[in-house]
PDB file of N, CA and C in Angstrom:
ATOM      1  N   MET A   1      11.483 -55.104  68.960  1.00 92.00           N
ATOM      2  CA  MET A   1      11.969 -54.467  67.751  1.00 92.00           C
ATOM      3  C   MET A   1      13.462 -54.766  67.615  1.00 92.00           C
ATOM      4  N   ARG A   2      13.861 -55.061  66.375  1.00 96.00           N
ATOM      5  CA  ARG A   2      15.270 -55.359  66.122  1.00 96.00           C
ATOM      6  C   ARG A   2      15.729 -54.556  64.908  1.00 96.00           C
ATOM      7  N   GLU A   3      16.835 -53.848  65.085  1.00 97.00           N
ATOM      8  CA  GLU A   3      17.421 -53.092  63.972  1.00 97.00           C
ATOM      9  C   GLU A   3      18.270 -54.062  63.145  1.00 97.00           C
ATOM     10  N   ILE A   4      17.910 -54.242  61.860  1.00 96.00           N
ATOM     11  CA  ILE A   4      18.639 -55.198  61.031  1.00 96.00           C
ATOM     12  C   ILE A   4      19.778 -54.544  60.268  1.00 96.00           C
ATOM     13  N   ILE A   5      19.638 -53.289  59.939  1.00 96.00           N
ATOM     14  CA  ILE A   5      20.731 -52.433  59.480  1.00 96.00           C
ATOM     15  C   ILE A   5      20.395 -51.046  60.002  1.00 96.00           C
ATOM     16  N   PRO A   6      21.342 -50.126  60.028  1.00 97.00           N
ATOM     17  CA  PRO A   6      21.019 -48.793  60.537  1.00 97.00           C
ATOM     18  C   PRO A   6      19.783 -48.203  59.837  1.00 97.00           C
ATOM     19  N   ARG A   7      18.805 -47.767  60.636  1.00 98.00           N
ATOM     20  CA  ARG A   7      17.573 -47.113  60.220  1.00 98.00           C
ATOM     21  C   ARG A   7      16.478 -48.058  59.749  1.00 98.00           C
ATOM     22  N   ILE A   8      16.767 -49.363  59.636  1.00 98.00           N
ATOM     23  CA  ILE A   8      15.764 -50.344  59.206  1.00 98.00           C
ATOM     24  C   ILE A   8      15.524 -51.328  60.350  1.00 98.00           C
ATOM     25  N   VAL A   9      14.257 -51.488  60.735  1.00 98.00           N
ATOM     26  CA  VAL A   9      13.912 -52.361  61.858  1.00 98.00           C
ATOM     27  C   VAL A   9      12.817 -53.341  61.457  1.00 98.00           C
ATOM     28  N   ILE A  10      12.742 -54.419  62.229  1.00 98.00           N
ATOM     29  CA  ILE A  10      11.623 -55.349  62.116  1.00 98.00           C
ATOM     30  C   ILE A  10      11.008 -55.510  63.499  1.00 98.00           C
ATOM     31  N   ASP A  11       9.689 -55.599  63.511  1.00 97.00           N
ATOM     32  CA  ASP A  11       8.938 -55.763  64.749  1.00 97.00           C
ATOM     33  C   ASP A  11       7.655 -56.498  64.395  1.00 97.00           C
ATOM     34  N   PRO A  12       7.417 -57.663  64.994  1.00 96.00           N
ATOM     35  CA  PRO A  12       6.216 -58.416  64.655  1.00 96.00           C
ATOM     36  C   PRO A  12       4.922 -57.625  64.851  1.00 96.00           C
ATOM     37  N   LYS A  13       4.966 -56.582  65.657  1.00 96.00           N
ATOM     38  CA  LYS A  13       3.768 -55.770  65.926  1.00 96.00           C
ATOM     39  C   LYS A  13       3.553 -54.663  64.898  1.00 96.00           C
ATOM     40  N   ILE A  14       4.529 -54.456  64.033  1.00 96.00           N
ATOM     41  CA  ILE A  14       4.434 -53.392  63.023  1.00 96.00           C
ATOM     42  C   ILE A  14       4.508 -54.030  61.641  1.00 96.00           C
ATOM     43  N   ARG A  15       3.473 -53.834  60.858  1.00 95.00           N
ATOM     44  CA  ARG A  15       3.431 -54.329  59.465  1.00 95.00           C
ATOM     45  C   ARG A  15       3.778 -55.807  59.359  1.00 95.00           C
ATOM     46  N   PHE A  16       3.297 -56.592  60.339  1.00 95.00           N
ATOM     47  CA  PHE A  16       3.482 -58.047  60.329  1.00 95.00           C
ATOM     48  C   PHE A  16       4.951 -58.453  60.286  1.00 95.00           C
ATOM     49  N   GLY A  17       5.837 -57.617  60.831  1.00 96.00           N
ATOM     50  CA  GLY A  17       7.256 -57.943  60.885  1.00 96.00           C
ATOM     51  C   GLY A  17       8.042 -57.621  59.635  1.00 96.00           C
ATOM     52  N   LYS A  18       7.418 -56.919  58.693  1.00 97.00           N
ATOM     53  CA  LYS A  18       8.146 -56.518  57.484  1.00 97.00           C
ATOM     54  C   LYS A  18       9.150 -55.421  57.851  1.00 97.00           C
ATOM     55  N   PRO A  19      10.260 -55.332  57.145  1.00 98.00           N
ATOM     56  CA  PRO A  19      11.230 -54.266  57.426  1.00 98.00           C
ATOM     57  C   PRO A  19      10.613 -52.887  57.163  1.00 98.00           C
ATOM     58  N   VAL A  20      10.774 -51.997  58.134  1.00 98.00           N
ATOM     59  CA  VAL A  20      10.266 -50.630  58.033  1.00 98.00           C
ATOM     60  C   VAL A  20      11.356 -49.645  58.441  1.00 98.00           C
ATOM     61  N   ILE A  21      11.130 -48.385  58.111  1.00 98.00           N
ATOM     62  CA  ILE A  21      12.027 -47.327  58.563  1.00 98.00           C
ATOM     63  C   ILE A  21      11.831 -47.138  60.066  1.00 98.00           C
ATOM     64  N   LYS A  22      12.908 -47.095  60.795  1.00 98.00           N
ATOM     65  CA  LYS A  22      12.867 -46.960  62.251  1.00 98.00           C
ATOM     66  C   LYS A  22      12.041 -45.741  62.651  1.00 98.00           C
ATOM     67  N   GLY A  23      11.140 -45.948  63.596  1.00 97.00           N
ATOM     68  CA  GLY A  23      10.305 -44.861  64.103  1.00 97.00           C
ATOM     69  C   GLY A  23       9.087 -44.565  63.237  1.00 97.00           C
ATOM     70  N   THR A  24       8.865 -45.392  62.217  1.00 97.00           N
ATOM     71  CA  THR A  24       7.718 -45.200  61.327  1.00 97.00           C
ATOM     72  C   THR A  24       7.048 -46.543  61.072  1.00 97.00           C
ATOM     73  N   ARG A  25       5.993 -46.498  60.269  1.00 97.00           N
ATOM     74  CA  ARG A  25       5.335 -47.716  59.793  1.00 97.00           C
ATOM     75  C   ARG A  25       5.522 -47.852  58.278  1.00 97.00           C
ATOM     76  N   VAL A  26       6.496 -47.121  57.730  1.00 98.00           N
ATOM     77  CA  VAL A  26       6.732 -47.103  56.289  1.00 98.00           C
ATOM     78  C   VAL A  26       7.618 -48.291  55.918  1.00 98.00           C
ATOM     79  N   PRO A  27       7.071 -49.250  55.140  1.00 98.00           N
ATOM     80  CA  PRO A  27       7.851 -50.434  54.781  1.00 98.00           C
ATOM     81  C   PRO A  27       8.877 -50.168  53.681  1.00 98.00           C
ATOM     82  N   VAL A  28       9.969 -50.893  53.771  1.00 98.00           N
ATOM     83  CA  VAL A  28      11.054 -50.781  52.795  1.00 98.00           C
ATOM     84  C   VAL A  28      10.548 -51.059  51.385  1.00 98.00           C
ATOM     85  N   ASP A  29       9.711 -52.084  51.218  1.00 98.00           N
ATOM     86  CA  ASP A  29       9.250 -52.426  49.870  1.00 98.00           C
ATOM     87  C   ASP A  29       8.436 -51.304  49.235  1.00 98.00           C
ATOM     88  N   LEU A  30       7.715 -50.551  50.026  1.00 98.00           N
ATOM     89  CA  LEU A  30       6.968 -49.404  49.500  1.00 98.00           C
ATOM     90  C   LEU A  30       7.922 -48.348  48.956  1.00 98.00           C
ATOM     91  N   ILE A  31       8.966 -48.060  49.706  1.00 98.00           N
ATOM     92  CA  ILE A  31       9.955 -47.059  49.285  1.00 98.00           C
ATOM     93  C   ILE A  31      10.645 -47.492  47.995  1.00 98.00           C
ATOM     94  N   VAL A  32      11.095 -48.730  47.956  1.00 98.00           N
ATOM     95  CA  VAL A  32      11.778 -49.226  46.763  1.00 98.00           C
ATOM     96  C   VAL A  32      10.829 -49.209  45.564  1.00 98.00           C
ATOM     97  N   GLY A  33       9.585 -49.574  45.774  1.00 98.00           N
ATOM     98  CA  GLY A  33       8.605 -49.554  44.704  1.00 98.00           C
ATOM     99  C   GLY A  33       8.347 -48.156  44.170  1.00 98.00           C
ATOM    100  N   LYS A  34       8.308 -47.184  45.042  1.00 98.00           N
ATOM    101  CA  LYS A  34       8.098 -45.796  44.617  1.00 98.00           C
ATOM    102  C   LYS A  34       9.279 -45.295  43.795  1.00 98.00           C
ATOM    103  N   ILE A  35      10.490 -45.631  44.212  1.00 98.00           N
ATOM    104  CA  ILE A  35      11.689 -45.249  43.444  1.00 98.00           C
ATOM    105  C   ILE A  35      11.651 -45.943  42.078  1.00 98.00           C
ATOM    106  N   ALA A  36      11.316 -47.227  42.074  1.00 98.00           N
ATOM    107  CA  ALA A  36      11.231 -47.982  40.816  1.00 98.00           C
ATOM    108  C   ALA A  36      10.154 -47.411  39.903  1.00 98.00           C
ATOM    109  N   GLY A  37       9.122 -46.839  40.489  1.00 98.00           N
ATOM    110  CA  GLY A  37       8.035 -46.253  39.720  1.00 98.00           C
ATOM    111  C   GLY A  37       8.337 -44.867  39.176  1.00 98.00           C
ATOM    112  N   GLY A  38       9.495 -44.328  39.522  1.00 98.00           N
ATOM    113  CA  GLY A  38       9.906 -43.050  38.953  1.00 98.00           C
ATOM    114  C   GLY A  38       9.982 -41.877  39.909  1.00 98.00           C
ATOM    115  N   MET A  39       9.580 -42.069  41.155  1.00 98.00           N
ATOM    116  CA  MET A  39       9.706 -40.966  42.111  1.00 98.00           C
ATOM    117  C   MET A  39      11.178 -40.764  42.466  1.00 98.00           C
ATOM    118  N   THR A  40      11.545 -39.539  42.766  1.00 98.00           N
ATOM    119  CA  THR A  40      12.907 -39.257  43.213  1.00 98.00           C
ATOM    120  C   THR A  40      13.019 -39.552  44.704  1.00 98.00           C
ATOM    121  N   ILE A  41      14.236 -39.651  45.163  1.00 98.00           N
ATOM    122  CA  ILE A  41      14.478 -39.861  46.591  1.00 98.00           C
ATOM    123  C   ILE A  41      13.839 -38.738  47.396  1.00 98.00           C
ATOM    124  N   GLU A  42      13.986 -37.521  46.923  1.00 98.00           N
ATOM    125  CA  GLU A  42      13.433 -36.370  47.619  1.00 98.00           C
ATOM    126  C   GLU A  42      11.906 -36.419  47.641  1.00 98.00           C
ATOM    127  N   GLU A  43      11.281 -36.836  46.544  1.00 98.00           N
ATOM    128  CA  GLU A  43       9.824 -36.938  46.496  1.00 98.00           C
ATOM    129  C   GLU A  43       9.305 -37.990  47.466  1.00 98.00           C
ATOM    130  N   VAL A  44       9.979 -39.122  47.517  1.00 98.00           N
ATOM    131  CA  VAL A  44       9.578 -40.183  48.443  1.00 98.00           C
ATOM    132  C   VAL A  44       9.724 -39.693  49.884  1.00 98.00           C
ATOM    133  N   ALA A  45      10.845 -39.064  50.178  1.00 98.00           N
ATOM    134  CA  ALA A  45      11.075 -38.553  51.530  1.00 98.00           C
ATOM    135  C   ALA A  45       9.976 -37.572  51.931  1.00 98.00           C
ATOM    136  N   LYS A  46       9.627 -36.677  51.036  1.00 98.00           N
ATOM    137  CA  LYS A  46       8.587 -35.682  51.339  1.00 98.00           C
ATOM    138  C   LYS A  46       7.221 -36.346  51.488  1.00 98.00           C
ATOM    139  N   GLU A  47       6.894 -37.253  50.580  1.00 98.00           N
ATOM    140  CA  GLU A  47       5.583 -37.928  50.578  1.00 98.00           C
ATOM    141  C   GLU A  47       5.316 -38.686  51.876  1.00 98.00           C
ATOM    142  N   TYR A  48       6.358 -39.311  52.427  1.00 98.00           N
ATOM    143  CA  TYR A  48       6.201 -40.162  53.604  1.00 98.00           C
ATOM    144  C   TYR A  48       6.837 -39.573  54.866  1.00 98.00           C
ATOM    145  N   ASP A  49       7.165 -38.296  54.818  1.00 98.00           N
ATOM    146  CA  ASP A  49       7.746 -37.584  55.965  1.00 98.00           C
ATOM    147  C   ASP A  49       8.987 -38.310  56.502  1.00 98.00           C
ATOM    148  N   LEU A  50       9.899 -38.615  55.565  1.00 98.00           N
ATOM    149  CA  LEU A  50      11.150 -39.294  55.894  1.00 98.00           C
ATOM    150  C   LEU A  50      12.327 -38.375  55.603  1.00 98.00           C
ATOM    151  N   ARG A  51      13.483 -38.775  56.072  1.00 98.00           N
ATOM    152  CA  ARG A  51      14.721 -38.091  55.705  1.00 98.00           C
ATOM    153  C   ARG A  51      15.325 -38.794  54.501  1.00 98.00           C
ATOM    154  N   LYS A  52      16.146 -38.087  53.777  1.00 98.00           N
ATOM    155  CA  LYS A  52      16.836 -38.681  52.635  1.00 98.00           C
ATOM    156  C   LYS A  52      17.604 -39.919  53.083  1.00 98.00           C
ATOM    157  N   ASP A  53      18.225 -39.859  54.256  1.00 98.00           N
ATOM    158  CA  ASP A  53      18.973 -40.998  54.800  1.00 98.00           C
ATOM    159  C   ASP A  53      18.086 -42.227  54.991  1.00 98.00           C
ATOM    160  N   ASP A  54      16.809 -42.011  55.324  1.00 98.00           N
ATOM    161  CA  ASP A  54      15.878 -43.125  55.490  1.00 98.00           C
ATOM    162  C   ASP A  54      15.656 -43.837  54.158  1.00 98.00           C
ATOM    163  N   VAL A  55      15.426 -43.056  53.113  1.00 98.00           N
ATOM    164  CA  VAL A  55      15.189 -43.625  51.781  1.00 98.00           C
ATOM    165  C   VAL A  55      16.435 -44.363  51.300  1.00 98.00           C
ATOM    166  N   LEU A  56      17.590 -43.769  51.507  1.00 98.00           N
ATOM    167  CA  LEU A  56      18.838 -44.415  51.106  1.00 98.00           C
ATOM    168  C   LEU A  56      19.072 -45.705  51.887  1.00 98.00           C
ATOM    169  N   ALA A  57      18.686 -45.723  53.158  1.00 98.00           N
ATOM    170  CA  ALA A  57      18.829 -46.942  53.966  1.00 98.00           C
ATOM    171  C   ALA A  57      17.943 -48.055  53.398  1.00 98.00           C
ATOM    172  N   ALA A  58      16.744 -47.706  52.955  1.00 98.00           N
ATOM    173  CA  ALA A  58      15.851 -48.700  52.352  1.00 98.00           C
ATOM    174  C   ALA A  58      16.472 -49.273  51.080  1.00 98.00           C
ATOM    175  N   LEU A  59      17.061 -48.419  50.269  1.00 98.00           N
ATOM    176  CA  LEU A  59      17.709 -48.884  49.041  1.00 98.00           C
ATOM    177  C   LEU A  59      18.929 -49.753  49.351  1.00 98.00           C
ATOM    178  N   ARG A  60      19.695 -49.366  50.372  1.00 97.00           N
ATOM    179  CA  ARG A  60      20.851 -50.176  50.781  1.00 97.00           C
ATOM    180  C   ARG A  60      20.408 -51.558  51.233  1.00 97.00           C
ATOM    181  N   TYR A  61      19.351 -51.597  52.028  1.00 97.00           N
ATOM    182  CA  TYR A  61      18.839 -52.871  52.519  1.00 97.00           C
ATOM    183  C   TYR A  61      18.381 -53.751  51.352  1.00 97.00           C
ATOM    184  N   ALA A  62      17.634 -53.178  50.428  1.00 97.00           N
ATOM    185  CA  ALA A  62      17.166 -53.933  49.260  1.00 97.00           C
ATOM    186  C   ALA A  62      18.351 -54.468  48.459  1.00 97.00           C
ATOM    187  N   ALA A  63      19.382 -53.664  48.300  1.00 96.00           N
ATOM    188  CA  ALA A  63      20.573 -54.103  47.563  1.00 96.00           C
ATOM    189  C   ALA A  63      21.248 -55.274  48.277  1.00 96.00           C
ATOM    190  N   GLN A  64      21.300 -55.237  49.598  1.00 95.00           N
ATOM    191  CA  GLN A  64      21.908 -56.337  50.355  1.00 95.00           C
ATOM    192  C   GLN A  64      21.116 -57.626  50.187  1.00 95.00           C
ATOM    193  N   ILE A  65      19.802 -57.522  50.178  1.00 94.00           N
ATOM    194  CA  ILE A  65      18.953 -58.699  50.017  1.00 94.00           C
ATOM    195  C   ILE A  65      19.158 -59.308  48.623  1.00 94.00           C
ATOM    196  N   ILE A  66      19.172 -58.464  47.610  1.00 92.00           N
ATOM    197  CA  ILE A  66      19.355 -58.946  46.240  1.00 92.00           C
ATOM    198  C   ILE A  66      20.730 -59.577  46.059  1.00 92.00           C
ATOM    199  N   LYS A  67      21.733 -58.997  46.704  1.00 91.00           N
ATOM    200  CA  LYS A  67      23.082 -59.527  46.604  1.00 91.00           C
ATOM    201  C   LYS A  67      23.170 -60.963  47.100  1.00 91.00           C
ATOM    202  N   LYS A  68      22.367 -61.296  48.086  1.00 88.00           N
ATOM    203  CA  LYS A  68      22.387 -62.638  48.681  1.00 88.00           C
ATOM    204  C   LYS A  68      21.541 -63.642  47.891  1.00 88.00           C
ATOM    205  N   GLU A  69      20.731 -63.146  46.959  1.00 84.00           N
ATOM    206  CA  GLU A  69      19.815 -63.994  46.214  1.00 84.00           C
ATOM    207  C   GLU A  69      20.553 -64.906  45.255  1.00 84.00           C
ATOM    208  N   SER A  70      20.115 -66.152  45.192  1.00 83.00           N
ATOM    209  CA  SER A  70      20.661 -67.113  44.239  1.00 83.00           C
ATOM    210  C   SER A  70      19.615 -67.398  43.177  1.00 83.00           C
ATOM    211  N   LEU A  71      20.037 -67.391  41.946  1.00 80.00           N
ATOM    212  CA  LEU A  71      19.124 -67.690  40.853  1.00 80.00           C
ATOM    213  C   LEU A  71      19.430 -69.051  40.282  1.00 80.00           C
ATOM    214  N   ILE A  72      18.387 -69.767  39.957  1.00 83.00           N
ATOM    215  CA  ILE A  72      18.540 -71.089  39.346  1.00 83.00           C
ATOM    216  C   ILE A  72      17.979 -70.990  37.934  1.00 83.00           C
ATOM    217  N   TYR A  73      18.822 -71.242  36.969  1.00 85.00           N
ATOM    218  CA  TYR A  73      18.402 -71.194  35.569  1.00 85.00           C
ATOM    219  C   TYR A  73      18.001 -72.588  35.119  1.00 85.00           C
ATOM    220  N   VAL A  74      16.880 -72.672  34.488  1.00 78.00           N
ATOM    221  CA  VAL A  74      16.372 -73.969  34.031  1.00 78.00           C
ATOM    222  C   VAL A  74      16.501 -74.061  32.531  1.00 78.00           C
TER     223      VAL A  74
END
């Protein structure tokens, strides 16, 4: 298991190595998708038995990934 940012880890044995909340099997993409779908941070935390800090860490990680993304316009 490797912590890629605080509270977010990757482990090939958990969810095929997708980033998850440390100590859980809850993937970052699920959390971001739930927020995008209209759930509040508090609702997501309650639904998946997470702390608010866990949900915020997932959003921070997603923001870092998007920041590094390059777009090619055709």
